[in-house]
Amino acid sequence: MDSTIFYSSQLNNNNSIVLLINNIDELDSFSFSKEEKSYIEKEVKKEIKSICINRFDQYVFVEFLEQGKEKARLRANTLHSSIVSLKIDAVDILDLNKKDSLGFYFAEGLALSNYQFLKYFSKDKSNSLKKINLISDNEDKVKNLQAMVEGTLIARDLVNEPLSYLTALQYSKDMEALSKEVGLKVEVLHKKKIETLKMGGLLAVNKGSIDPPTFTIMEWNPKNPTNKKPIVLVGKGIVYDTGGLSLKPTANSMDIMKCDMGGSAAVVGAMYAIAKAKLDVHVIALIPATDNRPSGNAYAPGDVITMFDGTTVEVLNTDAEGRLILADALSYAKKYKPELVIDLATLTGAAARAIGKQGIVAMGNDQETMEKLKQSGNEVHERIAEFPFWSEYSADLKSTIADLKNLGGPEGGAITAGKFLEHFTDYPYTHLDIAGPAFCMSPFNYRGVGGTGVGVRILFDFLKNKSE
């Protein structure tokens, strides 16, 4: 993981410094030479909002910030380019405008901007920045921020891993290692157990693969959780998706389908973060995982499969596979008698086409959770666009030969996918379709290029609020 955010109560004279201010008068509390003050005043008259002072042994950056958490993150992303071009390895962030506490959001944006996925380069291409010290009097808040950032970077790493490494089996091993690191309880169900449980959705999608499926259960259960019944998170873990026999086109489609486990990566990152932060909330994560390939034994359009809960499903398109593995996990979640369930998935192109990469498509039958997720989404700028979840959409899923079909009509594809999943629930349920923002083909502010880790921060903030 790149650049860690550390708690500090005072400046380190060896580090470069980022001063966050709202107006020039706030600089009076910081020690500048006469020449430096004069230079800053001249730049301010030119309406320059980002000023760099070279002290030869350190740099001092003066950042005039407008109010707004996302503006602070974005400004940090802009400054990050200067920091790495100057080969700076450590910075102290001091927010002189205490009223808005924008230092936390600036540090967050800087740390997320510094992420790189360099595992497969033969030469070192790493950024110079290794350490971010946030000067604060709230150590717990800094630790929570660091946990959330770490969880996001873990999710990015997982999404960016190619299938040549991240098979379903390897994925389960990575989840075990991450769980051990932070004290999560973990159990991996392998193919024989999955067969015994008759998880027909997961097994059908896996039929075309030479690699076995896994079903991983992660749990964080502190001594005194605020919730009496567990919150369950479910993540789509399609480690690679060719579309199966309903084969995808290659350009801008199959070639990035290593990202089709982005929903599960967000769940894994969130579980890591809440355990690292030791939040007082009981959470269980369910991760069904497999790849989806078109081998000679692959499931085919027209097949009828029997799901974990006994529902029969006519498969009309093998590229609508994520909902099949999620359905088994959502049925399995019933055994925990959960307070609520949230699933995350890169589920539909319809969601991506509807709102692009600017937010998360959401729907469900749990309005209280939806409103709280919207609040968390606004806090971390992983905003939610709520789609209708009217019962009439279920009619599009009626099959002439089975209980359901896995594909709705030509309209409302994101919603009919959600209604398919809802069939397998009997608890307060929210579905988050992250197909739009989960993976970026080109650099997109502090979210970077490739896996964005979207979903981790909204879940962490939501669960943190639950724990309080």
Coordinates of C-alpha atoms in Angstrom, one line a residue:
M1 CA 0.0 0.0 0.0
D2 CA 1.2 3.5 -0.9
S3 CA 1.7 6.4 1.5
T4 CA 0.3 5.9 5.0
I5 CA -1.5 8.7 6.9
F6 CA 0.0 9.1 10.4
Y7 CA -1.2 11.0 13.4
S8 CA 1.0 13.8 14.6
S9 CA 0.5 16.4 17.2
Q10 CA 3.3 18.7 16.0
L11 CA 5.3 19.5 12.8
N12 CA 8.4 17.6 11.9
N13 CA 11.1 20.1 10.8
N14 CA 12.5 17.5 8.4
N15 CA 9.3 17.2 6.4
S16 CA 7.8 19.4 3.7
I17 CA 4.7 21.2 4.9
V18 CA 1.2 21.8 3.5
L19 CA -0.6 24.7 5.1
L20 CA -4.4 24.7 4.5
I21 CA -6.0 28.1 4.8
N22 CA -9.2 29.9 3.9
N23 CA -7.8 33.4 4.1
I24 CA -4.3 35.0 4.3
D25 CA -4.8 36.2 7.9
E26 CA -4.6 32.6 9.1
L27 CA -0.9 32.5 8.0
D28 CA 0.0 34.8 10.9
S29 CA 0.2 31.8 13.2
F30 CA 3.0 30.3 11.1
S31 CA 6.6 31.4 11.0
F32 CA 7.6 32.9 7.6
S33 CA 10.5 35.1 6.8
K34 CA 10.0 38.7 5.6
E35 CA 10.8 37.6 2.0
E36 CA 8.4 34.7 2.1
K37 CA 5.6 36.8 3.4
S38 CA 6.2 39.3 0.6
Y39 CA 6.2 36.6 -2.0
I40 CA 2.9 35.1 -0.6
E41 CA 1.2 38.5 -0.7
K42 CA 2.3 39.1 -4.3
E43 CA 0.9 35.7 -5.3
V44 CA -2.4 36.3 -3.4
K45 CA -2.8 39.6 -5.3
K46 CA -2.6 37.5 -8.6
E47 CA -5.4 35.3 -7.1
I48 CA -3.0 32.3 -7.0
K49 CA -4.6 29.6 -4.8
S50 CA -1.7 27.2 -4.6
I51 CA 1.7 28.7 -3.6
C52 CA 5.0 26.8 -3.2
I53 CA 7.9 28.2 -1.2
N54 CA 11.3 26.5 -1.7
R55 CA 13.4 26.6 1.5
F56 CA 16.0 24.4 -0.1
D57 CA 15.9 21.8 2.8
Q58 CA 12.1 21.6 2.6
Y59 CA 9.1 22.9 0.7
V60 CA 6.1 24.8 2.2
F61 CA 2.9 24.7 0.2
V62 CA 0.2 27.2 1.0
E63 CA -3.2 26.0 -0.2
F64 CA -6.2 28.4 -0.2
L65 CA -9.2 26.0 0.2
E66 CA -12.8 26.8 -0.5
Q67 CA -15.3 25.1 1.8
G68 CA -16.2 21.6 0.7
K69 CA -14.9 18.2 1.5
E70 CA -14.7 17.0 -2.1
K71 CA -12.9 20.3 -3.1
A72 CA -10.3 19.5 -0.5
R73 CA -9.8 16.0 -1.9
L74 CA -9.5 17.3 -5.5
R75 CA -7.0 20.0 -4.5
A76 CA -4.9 17.4 -2.8
N77 CA -5.0 15.4 -6.1
T78 CA -3.7 18.5 -8.0
L79 CA -1.0 19.1 -5.4
H80 CA 0.1 15.4 -5.5
S81 CA 1.6 16.0 -9.0
S82 CA 3.8 18.7 -7.7
I83 CA 4.9 16.7 -4.6
V84 CA 6.0 13.7 -6.7
S85 CA 7.7 15.8 -9.4
L86 CA 9.7 17.4 -6.6
K87 CA 10.6 14.0 -5.2
I88 CA 9.2 14.8 -1.8
D89 CA 9.0 11.7 0.4
A90 CA 7.1 13.0 3.5
V91 CA 4.7 15.9 4.1
D92 CA 3.1 17.3 7.2
I93 CA -0.5 18.7 6.7
L94 CA -1.5 21.5 9.0
D95 CA -5.0 22.9 8.7
L96 CA -4.9 26.5 9.9
N97 CA -8.6 27.0 9.4
K98 CA -9.7 24.8 12.3
K99 CA -13.4 25.5 11.7
D100 CA -14.0 23.2 8.7
S101 CA -11.5 20.4 9.5
L102 CA -10.6 20.1 5.9
G103 CA -7.2 18.6 6.7
F104 CA -8.8 15.1 7.0
Y105 CA -10.3 15.3 3.5
F106 CA -7.1 16.8 2.0
A107 CA -5.0 13.9 3.6
E108 CA -7.5 11.4 2.2
G109 CA -7.3 12.8 -1.3
L110 CA -3.5 12.9 -1.2
A111 CA -3.2 9.3 0.0
L112 CA -5.7 8.0 -2.5
S113 CA -3.9 10.0 -5.3
N114 CA -0.6 8.4 -4.4
Y115 CA -1.9 4.8 -5.1
Q116 CA 0.0 2.8 -7.7
F117 CA -0.3 -0.8 -8.9
L118 CA 3.3 -1.7 -9.6
K119 CA 3.5 -5.4 -8.9
Y120 CA 4.2 -6.5 -12.5
F121 CA 6.8 -3.9 -13.5
S122 CA 10.3 -5.1 -13.7
K123 CA 11.7 -1.7 -12.7
D124 CA 10.8 0.5 -9.7
K125 CA 8.3 3.2 -10.8
S126 CA 7.1 4.0 -7.3
N127 CA 6.2 7.6 -6.3
S128 CA 8.5 9.4 -3.9
L129 CA 5.8 10.2 -1.4
K130 CA 5.8 7.6 1.4
K131 CA 4.5 9.3 4.5
I132 CA 1.7 11.8 5.2
N133 CA 1.6 13.3 8.7
L134 CA -1.8 14.8 9.6
I135 CA -1.3 17.4 12.4
S136 CA -4.4 16.9 14.6
D137 CA -5.7 16.7 18.1
N138 CA -8.0 13.8 17.3
E139 CA -5.9 10.6 17.0
D140 CA -8.9 8.3 16.8
K141 CA -10.3 10.2 13.8
V142 CA -6.9 9.9 12.0
K143 CA -6.7 6.2 12.7
N144 CA -10.2 5.7 11.3
L145 CA -9.2 7.7 8.2
Q146 CA -6.1 5.6 7.8
A147 CA -8.1 2.4 8.1
M148 CA -10.6 3.5 5.5
V149 CA -7.8 4.5 3.1
E150 CA -6.0 1.2 3.6
G151 CA -9.2 -0.7 2.9
T152 CA -9.7 1.3 -0.3
L153 CA -6.2 0.6 -1.5
I154 CA -6.6 -3.1 -0.8
A155 CA -9.8 -3.2 -2.9
R156 CA -7.9 -1.4 -5.7
D157 CA -5.1 -4.0 -5.6
L158 CA -7.6 -6.9 -5.7
V159 CA -9.5 -5.4 -8.7
N160 CA -6.2 -4.7 -10.6
E161 CA -4.9 -8.2 -10.2
P162 CA -5.2 -10.2 -13.4
L163 CA -6.8 -13.7 -13.6
S164 CA -3.3 -15.1 -14.1
Y165 CA -2.9 -14.5 -10.4
L166 CA -6.4 -13.9 -8.9
T167 CA -8.3 -17.1 -9.4
A168 CA -11.2 -17.8 -7.1
L169 CA -9.0 -20.1 -5.0
Q170 CA -6.2 -17.5 -4.8
Y171 CA -8.8 -14.9 -3.9
S172 CA -9.9 -16.9 -0.9
K173 CA -6.3 -17.3 0.2
D174 CA -5.8 -13.5 0.0
M175 CA -8.9 -13.0 2.0
E176 CA -7.6 -15.4 4.6
A177 CA -4.3 -13.6 4.8
L178 CA -6.0 -10.1 5.1
S179 CA -8.4 -11.5 7.8
K180 CA -5.5 -12.9 9.8
E181 CA -3.7 -9.5 9.6
V182 CA -6.6 -7.6 11.4
G183 CA -8.3 -10.3 13.4
L184 CA -11.3 -11.2 11.2
K185 CA -12.8 -14.6 11.5
V186 CA -12.8 -16.4 8.1
E187 CA -14.1 -19.6 6.7
V188 CA -13.7 -20.8 3.1
L189 CA -16.2 -23.2 1.6
H190 CA -14.6 -25.2 -1.2
K191 CA -16.2 -26.9 -4.2
K192 CA -17.3 -30.1 -2.4
K193 CA -19.0 -28.1 0.3
I194 CA -20.6 -25.8 -2.3
E195 CA -21.9 -28.9 -4.1
T196 CA -23.3 -30.3 -0.8
L197 CA -25.1 -27.1 -0.2
K198 CA -26.5 -27.2 -3.7
M199 CA -25.5 -23.6 -4.6
G200 CA -26.8 -24.1 -8.2
G201 CA -26.0 -20.5 -9.3
L202 CA -22.4 -20.5 -8.3
L203 CA -21.9 -24.1 -9.6
A204 CA -23.5 -23.3 -13.0
V205 CA -21.4 -20.3 -13.6
N206 CA -18.3 -22.3 -12.6
K207 CA -19.0 -25.2 -15.0
G208 CA -16.9 -23.7 -17.8
S209 CA -13.9 -23.1 -15.6
I210 CA -10.9 -25.3 -15.0
D211 CA -10.6 -23.6 -11.6
P212 CA -12.9 -24.4 -8.7
P213 CA -15.2 -21.9 -7.1
T214 CA -15.0 -20.7 -3.5
F215 CA -17.5 -19.2 -1.1
T216 CA -15.7 -17.1 1.6
I217 CA -17.3 -16.0 4.9
M218 CA -15.6 -13.2 6.8
E219 CA -16.8 -12.0 10.2
W220 CA -16.1 -9.1 12.5
N221 CA -17.8 -9.6 15.9
P222 CA -16.5 -7.3 18.6
K223 CA -17.2 -7.8 22.3
N224 CA -19.9 -5.1 22.6
P225 CA -21.5 -4.5 19.2
T226 CA -24.2 -1.9 18.9
N227 CA -26.3 -4.2 16.8
K228 CA -28.1 -7.3 18.2
K229 CA -28.4 -8.9 14.8
P230 CA -25.6 -8.9 12.3
I231 CA -25.3 -6.7 9.2
V232 CA -24.5 -8.8 6.2
L233 CA -22.5 -7.6 3.2
V234 CA -22.5 -9.6 0.0
G235 CA -20.0 -9.0 -2.9
K236 CA -20.0 -10.3 -6.4
G237 CA -16.8 -12.2 -6.9
I238 CA -16.5 -12.9 -10.6
V239 CA -12.8 -12.9 -10.9
Y240 CA -13.0 -12.8 -14.7
D241 CA -15.9 -12.7 -17.0
T242 CA -15.8 -13.7 -20.7
G243 CA -19.6 -13.7 -20.8
G244 CA -19.5 -17.5 -21.0
L245 CA -21.1 -18.9 -24.1
S246 CA -22.8 -15.5 -24.5
L247 CA -19.3 -14.3 -25.3
K248 CA -18.5 -10.6 -24.8
P249 CA -16.8 -8.5 -27.5
T250 CA -13.2 -7.8 -26.7
A251 CA -12.7 -4.0 -27.1
N252 CA -13.4 -2.1 -23.9
S253 CA -15.4 -5.1 -22.6
M254 CA -13.8 -8.5 -22.1
D255 CA -10.3 -6.9 -21.8
I256 CA -11.1 -5.2 -18.5
M257 CA -13.3 -8.0 -17.1
K258 CA -10.8 -8.7 -14.3
C259 CA -12.7 -5.9 -12.6
D260 CA -15.9 -7.9 -12.4
M261 CA -15.2 -8.8 -8.8
G262 CA -15.1 -5.1 -7.8
G263 CA -18.2 -5.5 -5.6
S264 CA -16.5 -8.2 -3.5
A265 CA -13.3 -6.3 -3.4
A266 CA -15.2 -3.4 -1.9
V267 CA -16.7 -5.7 0.7
V268 CA -13.2 -7.2 1.5
G269 CA -11.7 -3.7 1.8
A270 CA -14.5 -2.5 4.1
M271 CA -14.2 -5.6 6.3
Y272 CA -10.5 -5.0 6.6
A273 CA -11.1 -1.3 7.5
I274 CA -13.7 -1.9 10.1
A275 CA -11.5 -4.5 11.8
K276 CA -8.5 -2.3 11.6
A277 CA -10.5 0.6 13.2
K278 CA -12.1 -1.9 15.7
L279 CA -15.6 -0.5 15.0
D280 CA -18.2 -1.8 17.5
V281 CA -20.5 -3.3 14.9
H282 CA -21.1 -7.0 14.1
V283 CA -20.7 -7.6 10.3
I284 CA -20.6 -10.7 8.2
A285 CA -19.3 -10.8 4.6
L286 CA -20.2 -13.4 2.0
I287 CA -18.1 -13.7 -1.1
P288 CA -19.0 -16.2 -3.8
A289 CA -16.2 -16.4 -6.3
T290 CA -15.5 -18.0 -9.7
D291 CA -14.6 -17.0 -13.3
N292 CA -17.1 -17.3 -16.1
R293 CA -15.7 -19.1 -19.2
P294 CA -17.1 -20.7 -22.4
S295 CA -15.5 -24.2 -22.2
G296 CA -17.1 -27.4 -23.7
N297 CA -19.0 -28.0 -20.4
A298 CA -20.1 -24.4 -19.8
Y299 CA -23.7 -23.7 -18.9
A300 CA -25.7 -22.6 -21.9
P301 CA -28.5 -20.2 -22.8
G302 CA -31.8 -22.2 -22.3
D303 CA -30.5 -24.2 -19.4
V304 CA -32.6 -24.4 -16.2
I305 CA -30.7 -24.4 -12.9
T306 CA -31.8 -24.9 -9.3
M307 CA -30.6 -22.4 -6.9
F308 CA -29.5 -22.8 -3.2
D309 CA -33.1 -22.0 -2.0
G310 CA -34.7 -24.3 -4.5
T311 CA -35.8 -21.6 -7.0
T312 CA -35.5 -22.8 -10.6
V313 CA -34.0 -20.3 -13.1
E314 CA -34.1 -20.4 -16.8
V315 CA -30.8 -19.0 -18.1
L316 CA -31.3 -16.8 -21.1
N317 CA -27.9 -15.2 -21.2
T318 CA -24.8 -16.6 -19.6
D319 CA -23.3 -13.1 -19.3
A320 CA -26.0 -12.3 -16.7
E321 CA -24.0 -14.5 -14.3
G322 CA -23.3 -12.1 -11.4
R323 CA -26.9 -12.3 -10.2
L324 CA -26.8 -16.1 -10.2
I325 CA -23.9 -16.3 -7.7
L326 CA -25.2 -13.4 -5.7
A327 CA -28.6 -15.0 -5.4
D328 CA -27.1 -18.1 -3.7
A329 CA -25.2 -15.8 -1.3
L330 CA -28.4 -13.8 -0.5
S331 CA -30.3 -17.0 0.2
Y332 CA -27.5 -18.2 2.4
A333 CA -27.6 -14.9 4.3
K334 CA -31.0 -15.8 5.7
K335 CA -29.4 -18.2 8.2
Y336 CA -27.9 -15.3 10.1
K337 CA -31.3 -13.6 10.6
P338 CA -29.6 -10.3 9.7
E339 CA -30.6 -6.8 10.7
L340 CA -30.1 -5.8 7.1
V341 CA -28.2 -6.9 4.0
I342 CA -26.3 -4.8 1.4
D343 CA -24.9 -6.3 -1.7
L344 CA -22.3 -4.7 -4.0
A345 CA -21.7 -5.7 -7.6
T346 CA -20.5 -4.6 -11.0
L347 CA -23.8 -5.9 -12.2
T348 CA -25.2 -4.2 -15.2
G349 CA -24.1 -2.1 -18.2
A350 CA -27.5 -0.4 -17.8
A351 CA -26.4 1.2 -14.5
A352 CA -23.2 2.4 -16.0
R353 CA -25.0 3.9 -19.0
A354 CA -27.5 5.6 -16.8
I355 CA -25.2 7.6 -14.6
G356 CA -21.7 6.9 -15.8
K357 CA -18.8 6.9 -13.3
Q358 CA -20.1 9.7 -11.1
G359 CA -22.0 7.6 -8.7
I360 CA -23.6 4.3 -7.5
V361 CA -27.0 3.0 -8.7
A362 CA -29.0 1.8 -5.7
M363 CA -32.3 0.2 -5.0
G364 CA -34.0 -1.8 -2.4
N365 CA -36.8 -2.3 0.1
D366 CA -35.1 -0.8 3.1
Q367 CA -35.6 3.0 3.0
E368 CA -34.0 3.7 6.4
T369 CA -30.7 2.1 5.2
M370 CA -31.0 3.8 1.8
E371 CA -31.2 7.3 3.4
K372 CA -28.2 6.5 5.7
L373 CA -26.2 5.2 2.8
K374 CA -27.1 8.4 0.9
Q375 CA -25.7 10.5 3.8
S376 CA -22.5 8.4 3.8
G377 CA -22.3 8.6 0.1
N378 CA -22.4 12.4 0.3
E379 CA -19.8 12.4 3.0
V380 CA -17.2 10.4 1.0
H381 CA -18.4 11.5 -2.4
E382 CA -19.5 8.0 -3.5
R383 CA -22.9 9.3 -4.2
I384 CA -26.1 7.3 -4.6
A385 CA -28.7 7.5 -7.4
E386 CA -31.7 5.7 -6.1
F387 CA -33.7 3.8 -8.8
P388 CA -37.3 2.8 -8.4
F389 CA -38.0 -0.7 -7.1
W390 CA -41.6 -1.1 -8.1
S391 CA -43.1 -4.6 -8.0
E392 CA -44.2 -4.3 -11.7
Y393 CA -40.6 -4.8 -12.8
S394 CA -40.7 -8.4 -11.4
A395 CA -43.1 -9.3 -14.3
D396 CA -40.2 -9.0 -16.7
L397 CA -38.6 -12.0 -15.0
K398 CA -41.4 -14.5 -15.5
S399 CA -40.3 -17.6 -17.3
T400 CA -42.5 -20.0 -19.3
I401 CA -40.6 -23.1 -18.1
A402 CA -39.1 -22.2 -14.6
D403 CA -39.8 -20.0 -11.6
L404 CA -37.6 -17.1 -13.0
K405 CA -35.5 -16.2 -15.9
N406 CA -32.1 -14.5 -15.4
L407 CA -32.8 -11.7 -17.8
G408 CA -35.5 -9.0 -18.0
G409 CA -36.7 -7.1 -21.0
P410 CA -34.8 -4.5 -23.1
E411 CA -35.7 -1.7 -20.7
G412 CA -34.8 -1.1 -17.0
G413 CA -32.0 -3.6 -17.0
A414 CA -30.4 -2.4 -13.8
I415 CA -33.7 -2.6 -12.0
T416 CA -34.8 -6.0 -13.2
A417 CA -31.4 -7.3 -12.1
G418 CA -32.1 -5.9 -8.7
K419 CA -35.6 -7.4 -8.6
F420 CA -34.1 -10.8 -9.5
L421 CA -31.9 -10.6 -6.5
E422 CA -34.7 -9.4 -4.2
H423 CA -36.5 -12.7 -4.9
F424 CA -33.9 -14.5 -2.8
T425 CA -34.2 -12.2 0.3
D426 CA -36.6 -12.1 3.2
Y427 CA -34.9 -9.2 5.2
P428 CA -34.3 -5.5 4.8
Y429 CA -32.3 -5.4 1.6
T430 CA -30.3 -2.8 -0.4
H431 CA -28.6 -3.4 -3.8
L432 CA -25.7 -1.3 -4.9
D433 CA -24.7 -1.5 -8.6
I434 CA -21.2 -0.1 -8.9
A435 CA -20.6 -1.0 -12.6
G436 CA -20.0 2.6 -13.6
P437 CA -17.4 3.8 -11.0
A438 CA -15.6 0.6 -10.2
F439 CA -13.0 0.8 -12.9
C440 CA -11.5 3.7 -14.8
M441 CA -9.9 3.3 -18.3
S442 CA -8.0 6.6 -17.9
P443 CA -6.9 8.7 -14.8
F444 CA -9.9 10.1 -12.9
N445 CA -8.8 12.5 -10.1
Y446 CA -7.8 10.8 -6.8
R447 CA -9.6 7.6 -8.0
G448 CA -6.8 7.0 -10.4
V449 CA -6.8 4.6 -13.3
G450 CA -7.9 1.0 -13.0
G451 CA -9.7 -0.2 -9.9
T452 CA -11.0 2.7 -7.8
G453 CA -12.0 0.8 -4.7
V454 CA -15.4 2.4 -4.8
G455 CA -17.8 1.1 -2.2
V456 CA -15.2 0.8 0.6
R457 CA -15.5 4.3 1.9
I458 CA -19.3 4.5 1.8
L459 CA -19.6 1.2 3.6
F460 CA -17.0 2.2 6.2
D461 CA -18.7 5.5 6.9
F462 CA -22.1 3.8 7.1
L463 CA -20.8 1.1 9.5
K464 CA -18.9 3.7 11.6
N465 CA -22.1 5.6 12.1
K466 CA -23.8 2.3 13.0
S467 CA -21.1 1.6 15.6
E468 CA -21.5 5.0 17.2

